[in-house]
PDB file of C-alpha atoms in Angstrom:
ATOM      1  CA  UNK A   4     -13.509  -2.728  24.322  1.00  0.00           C
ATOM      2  CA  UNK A   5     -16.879  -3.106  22.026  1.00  0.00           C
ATOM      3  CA  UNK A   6     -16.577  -3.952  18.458  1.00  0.00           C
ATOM      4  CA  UNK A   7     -14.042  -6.263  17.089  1.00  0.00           C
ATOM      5  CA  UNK A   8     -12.061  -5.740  20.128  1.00  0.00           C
ATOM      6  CA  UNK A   9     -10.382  -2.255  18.691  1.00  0.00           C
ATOM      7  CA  UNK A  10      -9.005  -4.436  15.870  1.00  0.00           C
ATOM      8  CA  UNK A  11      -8.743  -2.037  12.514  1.00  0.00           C
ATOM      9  CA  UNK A  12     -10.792  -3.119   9.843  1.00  0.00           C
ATOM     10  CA  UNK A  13     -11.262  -0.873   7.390  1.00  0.00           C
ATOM     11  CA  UNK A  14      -9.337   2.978   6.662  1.00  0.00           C
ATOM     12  CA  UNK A  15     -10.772   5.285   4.818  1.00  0.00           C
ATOM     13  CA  UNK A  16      -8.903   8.457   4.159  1.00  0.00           C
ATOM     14  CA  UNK A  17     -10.033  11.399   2.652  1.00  0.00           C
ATOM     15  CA  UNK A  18      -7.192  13.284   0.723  1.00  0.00           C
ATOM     16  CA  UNK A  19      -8.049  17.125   0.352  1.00  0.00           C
ATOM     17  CA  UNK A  20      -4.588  18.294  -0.302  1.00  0.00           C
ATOM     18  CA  UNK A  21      -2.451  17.464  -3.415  1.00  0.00           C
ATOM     19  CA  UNK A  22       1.172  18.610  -1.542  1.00  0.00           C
ATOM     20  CA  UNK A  23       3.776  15.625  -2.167  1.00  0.00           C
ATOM     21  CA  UNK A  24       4.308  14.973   1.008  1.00  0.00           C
ATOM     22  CA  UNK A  25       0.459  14.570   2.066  1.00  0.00           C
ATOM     23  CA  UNK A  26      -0.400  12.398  -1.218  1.00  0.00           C
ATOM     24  CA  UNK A  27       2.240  10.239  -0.217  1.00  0.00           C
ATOM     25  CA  UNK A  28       0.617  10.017   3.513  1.00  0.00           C
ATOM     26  CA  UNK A  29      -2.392   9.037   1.926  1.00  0.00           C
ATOM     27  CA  UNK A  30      -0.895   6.393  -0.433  1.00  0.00           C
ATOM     28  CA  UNK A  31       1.756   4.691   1.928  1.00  0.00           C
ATOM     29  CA  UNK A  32      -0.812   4.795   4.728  1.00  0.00           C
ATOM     30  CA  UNK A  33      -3.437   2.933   2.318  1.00  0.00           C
ATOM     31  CA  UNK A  34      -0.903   0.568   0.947  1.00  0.00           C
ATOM     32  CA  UNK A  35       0.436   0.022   4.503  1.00  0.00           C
ATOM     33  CA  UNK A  36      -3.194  -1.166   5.432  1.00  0.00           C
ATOM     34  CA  UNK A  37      -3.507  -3.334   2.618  1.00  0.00           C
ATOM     35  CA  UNK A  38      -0.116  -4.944   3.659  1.00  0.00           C
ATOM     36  CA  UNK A  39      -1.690  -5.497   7.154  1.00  0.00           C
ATOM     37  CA  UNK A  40      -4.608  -7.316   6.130  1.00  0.00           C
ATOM     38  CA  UNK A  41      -6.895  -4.281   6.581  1.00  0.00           C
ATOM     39  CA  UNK A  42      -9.073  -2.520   3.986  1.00  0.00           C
ATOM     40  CA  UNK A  43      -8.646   1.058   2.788  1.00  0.00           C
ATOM     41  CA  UNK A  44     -10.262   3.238   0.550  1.00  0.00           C
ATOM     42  CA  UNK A  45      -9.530   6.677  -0.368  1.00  0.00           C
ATOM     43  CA  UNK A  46     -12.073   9.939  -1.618  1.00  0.00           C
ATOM     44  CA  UNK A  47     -10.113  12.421  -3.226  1.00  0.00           C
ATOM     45  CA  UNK A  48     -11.571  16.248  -2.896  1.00  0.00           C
ATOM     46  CA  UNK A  49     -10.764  19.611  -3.350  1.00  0.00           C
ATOM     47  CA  UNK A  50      -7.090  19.684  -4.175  1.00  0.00           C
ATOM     48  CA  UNK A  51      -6.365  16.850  -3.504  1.00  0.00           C
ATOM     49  CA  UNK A  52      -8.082  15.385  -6.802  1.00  0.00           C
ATOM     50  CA  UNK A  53      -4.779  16.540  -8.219  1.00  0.00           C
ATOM     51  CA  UNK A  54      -3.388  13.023  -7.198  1.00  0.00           C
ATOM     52  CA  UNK A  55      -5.339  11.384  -9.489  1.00  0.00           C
ATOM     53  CA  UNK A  56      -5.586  13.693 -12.388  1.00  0.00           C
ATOM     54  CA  UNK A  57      -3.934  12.706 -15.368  1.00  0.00           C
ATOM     55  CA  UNK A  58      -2.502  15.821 -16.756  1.00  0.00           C
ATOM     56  CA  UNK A  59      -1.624  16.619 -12.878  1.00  0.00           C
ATOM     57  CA  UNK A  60      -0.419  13.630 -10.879  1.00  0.00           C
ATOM     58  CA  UNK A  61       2.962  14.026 -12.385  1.00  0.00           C
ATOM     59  CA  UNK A  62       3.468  17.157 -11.101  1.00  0.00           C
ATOM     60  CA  UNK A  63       2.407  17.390  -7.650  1.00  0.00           C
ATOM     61  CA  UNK A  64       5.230  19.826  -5.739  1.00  0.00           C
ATOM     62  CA  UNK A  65       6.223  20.033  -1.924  1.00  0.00           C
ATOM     63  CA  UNK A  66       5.689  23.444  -0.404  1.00  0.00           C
ATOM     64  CA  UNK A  67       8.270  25.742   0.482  1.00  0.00           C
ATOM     65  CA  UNK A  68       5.901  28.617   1.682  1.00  0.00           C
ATOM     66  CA  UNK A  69       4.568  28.183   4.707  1.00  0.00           C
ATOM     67  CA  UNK A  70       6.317  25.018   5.975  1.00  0.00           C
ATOM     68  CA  UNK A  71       8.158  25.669   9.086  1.00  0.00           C
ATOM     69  CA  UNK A  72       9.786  21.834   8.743  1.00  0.00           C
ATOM     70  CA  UNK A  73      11.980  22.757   5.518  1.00  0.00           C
ATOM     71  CA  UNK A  74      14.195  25.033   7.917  1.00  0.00           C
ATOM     72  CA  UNK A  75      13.928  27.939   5.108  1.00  0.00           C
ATOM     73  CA  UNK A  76      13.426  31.399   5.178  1.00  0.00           C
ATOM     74  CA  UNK A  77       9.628  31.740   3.639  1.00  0.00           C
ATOM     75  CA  UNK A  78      10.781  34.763   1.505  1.00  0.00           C
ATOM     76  CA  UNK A  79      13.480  32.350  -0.112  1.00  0.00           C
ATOM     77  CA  UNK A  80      10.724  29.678  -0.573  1.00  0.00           C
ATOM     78  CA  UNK A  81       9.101  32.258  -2.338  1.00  0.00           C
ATOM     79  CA  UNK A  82      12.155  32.997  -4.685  1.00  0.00           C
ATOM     80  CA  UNK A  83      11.073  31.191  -8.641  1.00  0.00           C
ATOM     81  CA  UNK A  84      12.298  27.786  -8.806  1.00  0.00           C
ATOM     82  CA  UNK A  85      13.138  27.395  -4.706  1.00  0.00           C
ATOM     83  CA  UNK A  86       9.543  24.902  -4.666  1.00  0.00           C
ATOM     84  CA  UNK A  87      11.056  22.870  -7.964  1.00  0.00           C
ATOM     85  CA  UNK A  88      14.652  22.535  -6.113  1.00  0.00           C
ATOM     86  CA  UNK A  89      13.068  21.331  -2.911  1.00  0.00           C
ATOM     87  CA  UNK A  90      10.429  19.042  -4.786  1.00  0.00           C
ATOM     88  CA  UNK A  91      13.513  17.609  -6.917  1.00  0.00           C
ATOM     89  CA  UNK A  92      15.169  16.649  -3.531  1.00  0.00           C
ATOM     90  CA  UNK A  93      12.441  15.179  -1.898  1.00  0.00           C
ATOM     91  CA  UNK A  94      12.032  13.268  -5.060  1.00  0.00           C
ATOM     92  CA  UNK A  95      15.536  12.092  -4.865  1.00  0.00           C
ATOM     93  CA  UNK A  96      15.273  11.311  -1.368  1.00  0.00           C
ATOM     94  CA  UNK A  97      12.070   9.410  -1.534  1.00  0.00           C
ATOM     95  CA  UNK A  98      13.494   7.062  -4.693  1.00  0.00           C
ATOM     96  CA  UNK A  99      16.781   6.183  -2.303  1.00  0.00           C
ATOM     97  CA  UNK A 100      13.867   4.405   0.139  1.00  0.00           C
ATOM     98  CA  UNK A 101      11.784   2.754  -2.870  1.00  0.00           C
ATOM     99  CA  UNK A 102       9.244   5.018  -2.729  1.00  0.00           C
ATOM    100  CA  UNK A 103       7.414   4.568  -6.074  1.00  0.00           C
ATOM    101  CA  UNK A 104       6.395   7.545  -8.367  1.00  0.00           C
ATOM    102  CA  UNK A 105       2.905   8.869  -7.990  1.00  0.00           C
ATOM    103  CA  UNK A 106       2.211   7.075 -11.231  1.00  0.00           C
ATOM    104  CA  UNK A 107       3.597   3.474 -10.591  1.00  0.00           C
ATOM    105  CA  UNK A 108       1.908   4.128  -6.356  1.00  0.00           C
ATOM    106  CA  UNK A 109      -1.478   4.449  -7.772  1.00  0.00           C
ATOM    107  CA  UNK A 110      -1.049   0.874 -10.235  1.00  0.00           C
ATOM    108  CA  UNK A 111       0.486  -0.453  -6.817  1.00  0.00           C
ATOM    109  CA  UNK A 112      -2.788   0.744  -4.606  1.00  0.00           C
ATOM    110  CA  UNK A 113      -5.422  -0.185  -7.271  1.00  0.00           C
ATOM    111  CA  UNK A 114      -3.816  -3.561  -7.620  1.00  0.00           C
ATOM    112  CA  UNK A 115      -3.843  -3.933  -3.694  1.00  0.00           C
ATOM    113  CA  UNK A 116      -7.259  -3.731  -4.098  1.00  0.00           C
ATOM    114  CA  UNK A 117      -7.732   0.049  -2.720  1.00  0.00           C
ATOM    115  CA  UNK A 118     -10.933   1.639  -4.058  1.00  0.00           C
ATOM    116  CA  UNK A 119     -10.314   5.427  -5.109  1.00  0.00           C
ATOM    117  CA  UNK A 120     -12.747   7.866  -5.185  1.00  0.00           C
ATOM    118  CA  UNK A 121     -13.365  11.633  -6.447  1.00  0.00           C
ATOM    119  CA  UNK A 122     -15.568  13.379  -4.978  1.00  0.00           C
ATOM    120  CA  UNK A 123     -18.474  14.727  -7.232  1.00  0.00           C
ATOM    121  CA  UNK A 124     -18.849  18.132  -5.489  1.00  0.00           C
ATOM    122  CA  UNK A 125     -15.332  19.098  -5.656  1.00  0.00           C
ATOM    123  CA  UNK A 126     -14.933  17.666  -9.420  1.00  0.00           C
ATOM    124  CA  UNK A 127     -18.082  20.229 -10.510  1.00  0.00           C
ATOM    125  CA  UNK A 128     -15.963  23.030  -9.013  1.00  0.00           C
ATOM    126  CA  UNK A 129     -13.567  22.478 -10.794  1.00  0.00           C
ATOM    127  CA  UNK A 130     -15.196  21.253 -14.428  1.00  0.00           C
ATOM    128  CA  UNK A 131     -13.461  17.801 -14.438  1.00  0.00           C
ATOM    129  CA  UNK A 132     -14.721  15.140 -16.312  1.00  0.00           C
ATOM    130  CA  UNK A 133     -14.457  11.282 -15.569  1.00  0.00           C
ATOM    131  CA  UNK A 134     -11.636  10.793 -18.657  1.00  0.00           C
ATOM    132  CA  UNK A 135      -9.687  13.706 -16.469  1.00  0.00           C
ATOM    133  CA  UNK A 136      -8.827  10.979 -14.042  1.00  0.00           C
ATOM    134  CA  UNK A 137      -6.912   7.913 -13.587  1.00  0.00           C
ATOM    135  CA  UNK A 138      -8.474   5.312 -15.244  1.00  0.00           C
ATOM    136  CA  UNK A 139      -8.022   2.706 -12.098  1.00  0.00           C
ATOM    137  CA  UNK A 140     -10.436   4.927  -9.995  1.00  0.00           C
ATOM    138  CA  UNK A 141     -14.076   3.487  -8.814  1.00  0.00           C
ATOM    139  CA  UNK A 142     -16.580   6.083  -9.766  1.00  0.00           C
ATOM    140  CA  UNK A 143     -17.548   9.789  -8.750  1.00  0.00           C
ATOM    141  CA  UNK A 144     -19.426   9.967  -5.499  1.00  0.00           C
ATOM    142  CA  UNK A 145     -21.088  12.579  -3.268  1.00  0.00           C
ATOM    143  CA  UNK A 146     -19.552  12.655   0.728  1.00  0.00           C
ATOM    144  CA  UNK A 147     -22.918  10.268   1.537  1.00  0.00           C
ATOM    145  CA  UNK A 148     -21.837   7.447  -0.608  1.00  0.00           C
ATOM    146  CA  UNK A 149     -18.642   7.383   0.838  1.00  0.00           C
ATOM    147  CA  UNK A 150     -20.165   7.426   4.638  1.00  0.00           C
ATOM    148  CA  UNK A 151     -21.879   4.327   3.405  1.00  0.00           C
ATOM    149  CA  UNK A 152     -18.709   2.618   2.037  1.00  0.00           C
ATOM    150  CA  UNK A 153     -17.711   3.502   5.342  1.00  0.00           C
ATOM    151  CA  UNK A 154     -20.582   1.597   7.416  1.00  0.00           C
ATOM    152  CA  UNK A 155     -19.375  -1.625   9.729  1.00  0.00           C
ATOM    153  CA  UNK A 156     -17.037  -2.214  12.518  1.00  0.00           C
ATOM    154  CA  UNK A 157     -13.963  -1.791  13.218  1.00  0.00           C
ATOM    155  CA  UNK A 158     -14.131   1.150  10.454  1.00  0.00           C
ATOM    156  CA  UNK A 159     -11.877   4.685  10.842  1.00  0.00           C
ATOM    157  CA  UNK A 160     -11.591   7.709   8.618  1.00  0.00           C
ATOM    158  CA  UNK A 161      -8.880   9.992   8.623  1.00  0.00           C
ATOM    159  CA  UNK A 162      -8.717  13.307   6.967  1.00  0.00           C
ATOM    160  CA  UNK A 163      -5.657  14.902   5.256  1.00  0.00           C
TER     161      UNK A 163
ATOM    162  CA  UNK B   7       9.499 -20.629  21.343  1.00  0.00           C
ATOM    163  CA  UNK B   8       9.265 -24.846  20.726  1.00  0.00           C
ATOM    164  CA  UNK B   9       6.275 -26.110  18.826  1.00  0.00           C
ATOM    165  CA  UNK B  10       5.216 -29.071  16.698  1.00  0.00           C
ATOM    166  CA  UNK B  11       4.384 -28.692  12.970  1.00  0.00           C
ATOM    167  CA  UNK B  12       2.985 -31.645  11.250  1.00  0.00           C
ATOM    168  CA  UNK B  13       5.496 -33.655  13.573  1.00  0.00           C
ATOM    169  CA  UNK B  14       8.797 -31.656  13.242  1.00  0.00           C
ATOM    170  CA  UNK B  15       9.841 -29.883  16.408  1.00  0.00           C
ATOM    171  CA  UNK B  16      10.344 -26.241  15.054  1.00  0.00           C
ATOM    172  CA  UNK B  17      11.807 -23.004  16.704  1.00  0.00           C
ATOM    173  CA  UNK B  18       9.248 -20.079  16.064  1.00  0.00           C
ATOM    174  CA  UNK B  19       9.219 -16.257  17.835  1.00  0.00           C
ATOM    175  CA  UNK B  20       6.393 -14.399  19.273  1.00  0.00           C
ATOM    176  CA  UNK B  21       4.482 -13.559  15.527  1.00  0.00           C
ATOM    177  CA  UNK B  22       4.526 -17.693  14.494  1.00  0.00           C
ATOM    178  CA  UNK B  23       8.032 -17.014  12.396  1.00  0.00           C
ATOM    179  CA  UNK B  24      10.354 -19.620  11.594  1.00  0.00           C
ATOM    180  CA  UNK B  25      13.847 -18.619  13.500  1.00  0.00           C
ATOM    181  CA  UNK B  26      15.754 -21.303  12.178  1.00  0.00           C
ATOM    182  CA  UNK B  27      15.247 -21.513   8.071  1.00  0.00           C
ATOM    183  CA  UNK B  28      17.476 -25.195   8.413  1.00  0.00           C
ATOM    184  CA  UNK B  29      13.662 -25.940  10.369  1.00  0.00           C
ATOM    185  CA  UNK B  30      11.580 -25.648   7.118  1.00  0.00           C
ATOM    186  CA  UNK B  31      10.281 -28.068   4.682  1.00  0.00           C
ATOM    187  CA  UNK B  32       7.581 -28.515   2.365  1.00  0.00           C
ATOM    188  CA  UNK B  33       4.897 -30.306   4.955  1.00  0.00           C
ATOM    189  CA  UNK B  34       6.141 -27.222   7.629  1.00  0.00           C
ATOM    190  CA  UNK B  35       4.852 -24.797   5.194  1.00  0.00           C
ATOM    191  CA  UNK B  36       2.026 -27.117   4.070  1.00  0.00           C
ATOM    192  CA  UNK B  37       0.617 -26.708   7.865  1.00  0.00           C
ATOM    193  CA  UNK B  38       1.222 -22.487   8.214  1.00  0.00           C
ATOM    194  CA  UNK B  39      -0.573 -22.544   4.700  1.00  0.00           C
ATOM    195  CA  UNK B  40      -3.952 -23.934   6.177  1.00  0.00           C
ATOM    196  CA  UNK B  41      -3.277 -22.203   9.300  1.00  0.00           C
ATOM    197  CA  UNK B  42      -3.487 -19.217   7.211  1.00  0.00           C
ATOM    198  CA  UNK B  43      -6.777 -20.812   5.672  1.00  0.00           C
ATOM    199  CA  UNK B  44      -4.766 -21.077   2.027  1.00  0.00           C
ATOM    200  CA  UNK B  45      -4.565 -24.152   0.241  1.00  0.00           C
ATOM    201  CA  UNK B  46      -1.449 -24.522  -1.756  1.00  0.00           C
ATOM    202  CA  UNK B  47      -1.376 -24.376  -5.190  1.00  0.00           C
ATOM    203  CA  UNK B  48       1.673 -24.546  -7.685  1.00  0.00           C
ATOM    204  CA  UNK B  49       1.468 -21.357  -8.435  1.00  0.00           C
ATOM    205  CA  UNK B  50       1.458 -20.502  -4.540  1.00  0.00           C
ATOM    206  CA  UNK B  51       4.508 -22.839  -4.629  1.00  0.00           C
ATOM    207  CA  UNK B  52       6.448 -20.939  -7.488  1.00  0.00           C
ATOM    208  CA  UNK B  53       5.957 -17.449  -5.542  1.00  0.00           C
ATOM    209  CA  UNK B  54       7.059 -19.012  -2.369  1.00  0.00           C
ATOM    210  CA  UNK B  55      10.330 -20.254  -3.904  1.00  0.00           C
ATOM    211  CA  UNK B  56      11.222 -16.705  -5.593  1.00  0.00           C
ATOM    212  CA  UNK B  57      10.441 -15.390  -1.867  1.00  0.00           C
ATOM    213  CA  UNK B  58      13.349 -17.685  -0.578  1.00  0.00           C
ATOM    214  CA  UNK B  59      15.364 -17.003  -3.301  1.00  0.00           C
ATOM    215  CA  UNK B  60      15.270 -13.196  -2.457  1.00  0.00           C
ATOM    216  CA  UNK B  61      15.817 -14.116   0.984  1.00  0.00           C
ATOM    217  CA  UNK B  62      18.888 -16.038   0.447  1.00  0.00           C
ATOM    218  CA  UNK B  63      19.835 -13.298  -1.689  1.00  0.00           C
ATOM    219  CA  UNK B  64      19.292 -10.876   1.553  1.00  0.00           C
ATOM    220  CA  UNK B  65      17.448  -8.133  -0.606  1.00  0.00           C
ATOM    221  CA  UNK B  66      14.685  -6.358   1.006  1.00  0.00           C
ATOM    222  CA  UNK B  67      11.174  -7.533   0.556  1.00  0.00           C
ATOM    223  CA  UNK B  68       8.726  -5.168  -0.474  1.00  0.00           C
ATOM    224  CA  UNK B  69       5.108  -4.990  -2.580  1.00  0.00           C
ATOM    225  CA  UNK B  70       7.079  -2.910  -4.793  1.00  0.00           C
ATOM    226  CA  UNK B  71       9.828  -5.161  -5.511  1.00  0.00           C
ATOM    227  CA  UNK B  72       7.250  -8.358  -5.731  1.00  0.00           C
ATOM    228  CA  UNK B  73       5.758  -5.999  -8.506  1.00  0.00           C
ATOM    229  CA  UNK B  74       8.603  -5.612 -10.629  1.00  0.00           C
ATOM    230  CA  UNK B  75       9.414  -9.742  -9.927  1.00  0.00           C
ATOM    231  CA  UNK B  76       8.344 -10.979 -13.473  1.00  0.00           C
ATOM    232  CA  UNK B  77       7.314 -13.867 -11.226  1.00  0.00           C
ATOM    233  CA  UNK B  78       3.879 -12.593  -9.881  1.00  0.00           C
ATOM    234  CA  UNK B  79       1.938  -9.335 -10.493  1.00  0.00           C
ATOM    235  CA  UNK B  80       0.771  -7.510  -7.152  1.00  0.00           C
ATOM    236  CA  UNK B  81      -2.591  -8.255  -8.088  1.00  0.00           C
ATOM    237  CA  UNK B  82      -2.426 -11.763  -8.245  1.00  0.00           C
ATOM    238  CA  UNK B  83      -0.084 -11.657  -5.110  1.00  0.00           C
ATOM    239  CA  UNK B  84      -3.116 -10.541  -3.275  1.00  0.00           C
ATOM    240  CA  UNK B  85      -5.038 -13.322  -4.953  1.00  0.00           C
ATOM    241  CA  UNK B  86      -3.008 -16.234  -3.841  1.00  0.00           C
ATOM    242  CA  UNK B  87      -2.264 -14.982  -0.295  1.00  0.00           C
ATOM    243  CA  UNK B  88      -5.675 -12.731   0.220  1.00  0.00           C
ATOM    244  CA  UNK B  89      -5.047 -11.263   3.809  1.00  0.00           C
ATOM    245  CA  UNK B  90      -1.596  -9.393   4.195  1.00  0.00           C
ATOM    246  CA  UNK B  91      -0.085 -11.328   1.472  1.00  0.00           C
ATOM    247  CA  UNK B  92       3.686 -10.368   2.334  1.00  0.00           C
ATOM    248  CA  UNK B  93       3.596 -11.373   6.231  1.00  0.00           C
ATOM    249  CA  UNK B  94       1.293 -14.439   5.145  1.00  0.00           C
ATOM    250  CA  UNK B  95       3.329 -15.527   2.306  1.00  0.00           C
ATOM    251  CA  UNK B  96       7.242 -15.240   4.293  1.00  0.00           C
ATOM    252  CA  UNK B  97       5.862 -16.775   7.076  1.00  0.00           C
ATOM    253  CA  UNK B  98       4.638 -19.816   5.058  1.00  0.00           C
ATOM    254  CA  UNK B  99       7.893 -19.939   3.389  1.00  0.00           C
ATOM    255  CA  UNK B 100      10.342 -19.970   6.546  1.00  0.00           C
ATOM    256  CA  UNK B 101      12.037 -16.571   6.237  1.00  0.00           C
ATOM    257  CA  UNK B 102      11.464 -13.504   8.563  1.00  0.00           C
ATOM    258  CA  UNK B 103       8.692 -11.112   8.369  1.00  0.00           C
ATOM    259  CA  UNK B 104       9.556  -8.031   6.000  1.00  0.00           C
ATOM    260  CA  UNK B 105      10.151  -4.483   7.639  1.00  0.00           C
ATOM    261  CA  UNK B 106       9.034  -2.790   4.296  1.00  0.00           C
ATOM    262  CA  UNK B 107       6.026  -0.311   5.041  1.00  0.00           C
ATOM    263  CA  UNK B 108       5.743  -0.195   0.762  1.00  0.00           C
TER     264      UNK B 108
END
């Protein structure tokens, strides 16, 4: 073993999908690193710049089309208000295990010293502006700057 | 597993943890602190107690809940105890390491 013999140093996730349950991969997989000792950054694109988007970030919904795990028929998940019933739950579920809001987990990760990112392409698409977001995130930055955040050992990136 | 801190004989397991909380004192957490490469301030010392306190009050340890302590902020949690500031700081203090993944 090379490096710093396979010790994680740094994570650095890239977030490209604003379901609950993947935001909260993202966030309890950054904080989890922070916990450990280990630095973690995360670039927020496509959808997933949801997560951080003021009017958005409150709202973020599980999905109950096309997700085998819930055990429901996908023309029920279909059905209006099946996808706020099942979000509702999961909410419910997650607050029982002191799982913080999406709100209060992004004070918690900034605090912790995470470094959040949007990513400029995605934010053009889309005709954000800066005062869209969060105010606790770093900057807007093109897929290149965030390779170079990424540069050193014992580095890994993980896409969700 | 036996070892010597600052001269007391202390029971510790496999991760450096106190077993025995009877074991700890102030010079015991003195030595883990520099082990750790902290120096201990008072304001290391007040966070440390409210740590124990929870402990002894068997409620789970998490960032979350050291956030919402009115004794230290998460941010300047992560100041006084810079690397893993929850393992760092419990194992300084005597108690057993968290199992909180938040």
């Amino acid at each position: 073993m090379k490096e710093t013999n396979g010790e994680i140093k740094k994570m650095m996730f890239i977030l490209s999908k604003a379901t609950l349950e993947n935001v909260y991969a993202a966030f309890v997989m950054a904080n989890g690193a922070r916990m450990e000792g280990i630095e973690a950054e995360i670039f927020f694109t496509f959808f997933g710049l949801e997560a951080i988007h003021n009017k958005k970030l409150e709202h973020l919904h599980t999905a109950t089309v096309g997700n085998p795990a819930l055990h429901m028929p996908t023309m029920l998940g279909g059905l209006p208000g099946v996808e706020a019933f099942a979000t509702s739950m999961m909410k419910k579920e997650m607050e029982k295990i002191d799982m913080p809001e999406i709100p209060e987990f992004l004070e918690i990760l900034t605090a912790s010293g995470v470094k959040l990112w949007a990513c400029k392409l995605a934010v053009d698409m889309f005709h954000y502006k800066r005062e869209d977001f969060y105010e606790g995130i770093e900057d807007i930055i093109t897929i290149g700057d965030f390779y170079k955040h990424s540069k050193g050992e014992g580095v890994h990136m993980l896409f969700i | 597993m036996e070892t010597i801190i600052n001269g007391f004989s202390i029971t510790v397991n496999e991760e450096g943890y106190l077993t025995d909380f009877s074991q700890w004192n102030e010079q015991v957490a003195e030595k883990l602190a520099t082990d750790a490469s902290i120096e201990l301030t008072p304001r290391h010392w007040e966070v440390l107690k409210y740590l124990q306190d929870e402990h002894m009050k068997q409620a789970a340890l998490s960032i979350r809940r050291i956030g919402k302590s009115g004794v230290v902020d998460i941010k300047e949690f992560y100041q006084l105890f810079p690397v893993a500031p929850l393992k760092t700081a419990t194992k300084i203090c005597g108690i057993p390491k968290p199992a909180s993944c938040i």
